Coordinates of C-alpha atoms in Angstrom, one line a residue:
M1 CA 0.1 -0.1 0.0
N2 CA 1.2 3.4 -0.8
Y3 CA 0.6 6.4 1.7
Q4 CA 1.0 10.3 1.0
A5 CA 1.4 12.4 4.1
D6 CA -0.1 16.0 4.0
F7 CA 1.4 18.7 7.0
V8 CA -1.7 20.9 7.9
E9 CA -1.5 23.1 11.0
G10 CA 1.5 21.3 12.7
A11 CA -0.2 17.7 12.6
I12 CA 0.7 14.7 10.0
L13 CA -2.3 13.2 8.0
Y14 CA -1.6 10.3 6.1
S15 CA -3.8 9.2 3.6
E16 CA -3.6 5.5 1.2
V17 CA -3.2 6.3 -2.2
T18 CA -4.4 3.6 -4.6
P19 CA -1.5 3.4 -7.8
S20 CA -2.5 4.0 -11.0
R21 CA -2.4 0.6 -13.7
P22 CA 1.5 1.6 -15.8
N23 CA 0.1 1.6 -18.6
L24 CA 1.3 -1.9 -20.7
K25 CA 0.0 -1.3 -24.1
H26 CA 3.6 -0.8 -25.8
L27 CA 4.3 -4.1 -25.1
Q28 CA 1.8 -5.9 -26.5
G29 CA 3.7 -6.9 -29.2
A30 CA 5.9 -8.7 -27.3
M31 CA 3.8 -10.2 -25.5
F32 CA 2.3 -11.9 -28.6
L33 CA 5.6 -12.5 -30.3
D34 CA 6.7 -15.4 -27.1
R35 CA 3.5 -17.2 -27.4
P36 CA 4.5 -18.5 -30.9
D37 CA 1.1 -20.7 -30.6
L38 CA -0.7 -17.2 -31.0
W39 CA 0.4 -16.6 -34.0
P40 CA -1.4 -16.7 -37.5
S41 CA -1.1 -19.6 -39.4
K42 CA -1.7 -20.1 -42.7
R43 CA -4.1 -23.3 -43.5
R44 CA -2.3 -26.2 -45.4
P45 CA -5.1 -27.4 -47.6
K46 CA -5.4 -31.1 -46.4
A47 CA -4.5 -34.2 -49.0
K48 CA -7.4 -35.5 -51.6
P49 CA -8.6 -39.2 -50.7
V50 CA -6.2 -41.2 -52.9
P51 CA -8.6 -43.0 -55.2
K52 CA -9.7 -46.4 -55.8
E53 CA -7.6 -48.3 -58.2
Q54 CA -4.7 -47.0 -56.9
Q55 CA -5.9 -47.8 -52.7
S56 CA -4.7 -51.3 -53.4
L57 CA -1.3 -49.8 -53.8
F58 CA -1.0 -49.3 -50.4
E59 CA -2.7 -52.2 -48.6

């Protein structure tokens, strides 16, 4: 917790100060680069099914 002290008429008054959140928007790109699982990936086309005439070659 953070406190701020004020001197008023010879008395010290303490008040609690809530810290503001730091602006991290400039770091968002760096956070994104640390996570390869979040990178956009181009989908590869699926393999075409093997024609029935050639299926016997793989059995």
